[in-house]
Tab-separated table of C-alpha atoms in Angstrom:
chain	number	residue	atom	x	y	z
R	199	MET	CA	-41.984	-5.637	-1.325
R	200	HIS	CA	-40.332	-8.889	-0.633
R	201	LEU	CA	-37.938	-8.835	-3.757
R	202	ALA	CA	-36.877	-5.222	-2.905
R	203	ASN	CA	-35.820	-6.289	0.516
R	204	SER	CA	-33.870	-9.321	-0.853
R	205	VAL	CA	-32.068	-6.917	-3.315
R	206	THR	CA	-31.230	-4.502	-0.575
R	207	LEU	CA	-29.904	-7.199	1.616
R	208	SER	CA	-27.788	-8.657	-1.346
R	209	LEU	CA	-26.172	-5.311	-1.929
R	210	VAL	CA	-25.266	-4.637	1.617
R	211	CYS	CA	-23.687	-8.151	1.800
R	212	LEU	CA	-21.618	-7.395	-1.453
R	213	SER	CA	-20.484	-4.043	0.038
R	214	PHE	CA	-19.049	-5.847	3.102
R	215	TRP	CA	-17.163	-8.447	0.923
R	216	SER	CA	-15.775	-6.171	-1.982
R	217	ALA	CA	-12.411	-4.997	-1.663
R	218	PRO	CA	-12.005	-1.422	-0.374
R	219	ALA	CA	-10.534	1.106	-2.905
R	220	LEU	CA	-7.560	2.571	-1.186
R	221	ALA	CA	-6.860	6.454	-1.278
R	222	PHE	CA	-3.481	5.577	-2.298
R	223	ASP	CA	-2.628	2.109	-3.616
R	224	PRO	CA	1.250	1.637	-3.688
R	225	ASN	CA	1.085	-1.389	-5.906
R	226	GLY	CA	2.801	-0.770	-9.188
R	227	TRP	CA	5.225	1.667	-7.526
R	228	CYS	CA	8.869	0.922	-6.806
R	229	LEU	CA	11.241	1.692	-3.848
R	230	PRO	CA	14.548	2.973	-4.726
R	231	ALA	CA	17.576	0.719	-5.402
R	232	ASP	CA	19.864	0.435	-2.401
R	233	ALA	CA	23.474	-0.930	-2.142
R	234	CYS	CA	22.145	-4.316	-1.185
R	235	MET	CA	19.610	-4.882	-3.772
R	236	GLY	CA	21.278	-3.005	-6.680
R	237	SER	CA	17.837	-2.429	-8.448
R	238	MET	CA	14.448	-0.884	-7.454
R	239	LYS	CA	12.191	-2.927	-5.431
R	240	PRO	CA	8.587	-3.360	-6.895
R	241	ILE	CA	5.649	-3.300	-4.629
R	242	SER	CA	3.032	-5.715	-5.692
R	243	ASP	CA	0.439	-7.758	-4.016
R	244	PHE	CA	0.810	-5.465	-1.087
R	245	GLY	CA	4.396	-6.411	-0.472
R	246	TYR	CA	7.969	-6.328	-1.594
R	247	ASP	CA	11.315	-8.162	-1.250
R	248	ASP	CA	14.217	-6.467	0.390
R	249	CYS	CA	17.833	-7.543	0.659
R	250	GLU	CA	17.660	-9.632	3.801
R	251	GLY	CA	13.875	-10.453	3.766
R	252	THR	CA	10.364	-9.877	2.763
R	253	CYS	CA	7.963	-7.032	3.620
R	254	ARG	CA	4.172	-7.412	3.579
R	255	LEU	CA	1.530	-4.670	3.960
R	256	GLY	CA	-1.555	-5.139	5.856
R	257	ALA	CA	-4.476	-3.278	7.631
R	258	PRO	CA	-4.739	-0.313	5.287
R	259	VAL	CA	-6.435	2.726	6.569
R	260	GLU	CA	-7.155	5.683	4.487
R	261	VAL	CA	-5.975	8.980	5.543
R	262	VAL	CA	-9.150	11.353	5.437
R	263	GLY	CA	-8.613	14.454	3.182
R	264	MET	CA	-5.333	13.070	1.564
R	265	ASN	CA	-4.257	10.751	-1.241
R	266	ALA	CA	-2.519	8.575	1.364
R	267	THR	CA	-2.829	5.175	3.019
R	268	LEU	CA	-1.442	3.939	6.339
R	269	PHE	CA	-0.365	0.337	6.486
R	270	ASP	CA	1.062	-2.049	9.061
R	271	ARG	CA	4.448	-3.348	7.497
R	272	THR	CA	5.777	-6.756	8.700
R	273	CYS	CA	9.263	-7.584	7.511
R	274	LYS	CA	10.684	-11.197	8.007
R	275	GLY	CA	14.177	-12.395	7.517
R	276	ASP	CA	16.989	-14.421	8.918
R	277	TRP	CA	17.291	-11.636	11.582
R	278	GLY	CA	13.649	-12.249	12.804
R	279	ALA	CA	10.623	-9.930	12.281
R	280	ASN	CA	9.355	-6.620	13.025
R	281	THR	CA	6.169	-4.636	12.523
R	282	GLU	CA	5.875	-0.888	11.996
R	283	ARG	CA	3.319	1.602	10.710
R	284	VAL	CA	4.225	3.186	7.327
R	285	LEU	CA	2.384	5.822	5.220
R	286	PHE	CA	2.029	5.900	1.548
R	287	ILE	CA	1.166	9.361	0.034
R	288	GLU	CA	0.958	10.555	-3.472
R	289	ILE	CA	1.348	14.173	-4.213
R	290	GLY	CA	0.206	15.796	-7.312
R	291	GLY	CA	-2.650	15.309	-9.883
R	292	PRO	CA	-3.404	12.510	-12.261
R	293	ASP	CA	-0.646	13.647	-14.771
R	294	SER	CA	3.014	13.051	-15.080
R	295	ASN	CA	3.812	15.403	-12.138
R	296	GLN	CA	2.795	12.823	-9.600
R	297	THR	CA	5.235	11.981	-6.763
R	298	ALA	CA	4.696	9.296	-4.216
R	299	PHE	CA	6.648	8.736	-0.859
R	300	MET	CA	6.851	6.128	1.770
R	301	LEU	CA	7.202	7.459	5.347
R	302	THR	CA	8.358	5.540	8.259
R	303	ASN	CA	9.932	6.195	11.716
R	304	SER	CA	13.336	5.851	10.256
R	305	GLY	CA	12.864	8.272	7.210
R	306	ILE	CA	11.288	9.088	3.909
R	307	GLU	CA	11.761	7.124	0.599
R	308	GLU	CA	10.494	8.509	-2.766
R	309	LEU	CA	8.780	5.931	-4.872
R	310	LYS	CA	9.075	5.625	-8.737
R	311	ARG	CA	6.674	4.262	-11.050
R	312	CYS	CA	7.889	0.657	-12.022
R	313	LEU	CA	8.410	0.271	-15.680
């Protein structure tokens, strides 16, 4: 009985420390090229470099019933820093018809798979 309680406690502790699986993980996707960067911007380690700074994604929240995750995006550069909410969503099944988007207050960007 004592062993069963120890195993249960261990499993509960492990569940708190394990990284949560996200409904949609944007890592491995790329933001489109813009005039400033000239090439696609890969998202990795929950962040990406932009022409004038670096953006990090934090505080992920899964959107219930959708293949989407909401993040706090903090961008920093010579101009200062700002934080806003962004939504990453994937539409389509696990085949080649998958499409992903990043939605912000200022617009929608279609993501592409990074090569």
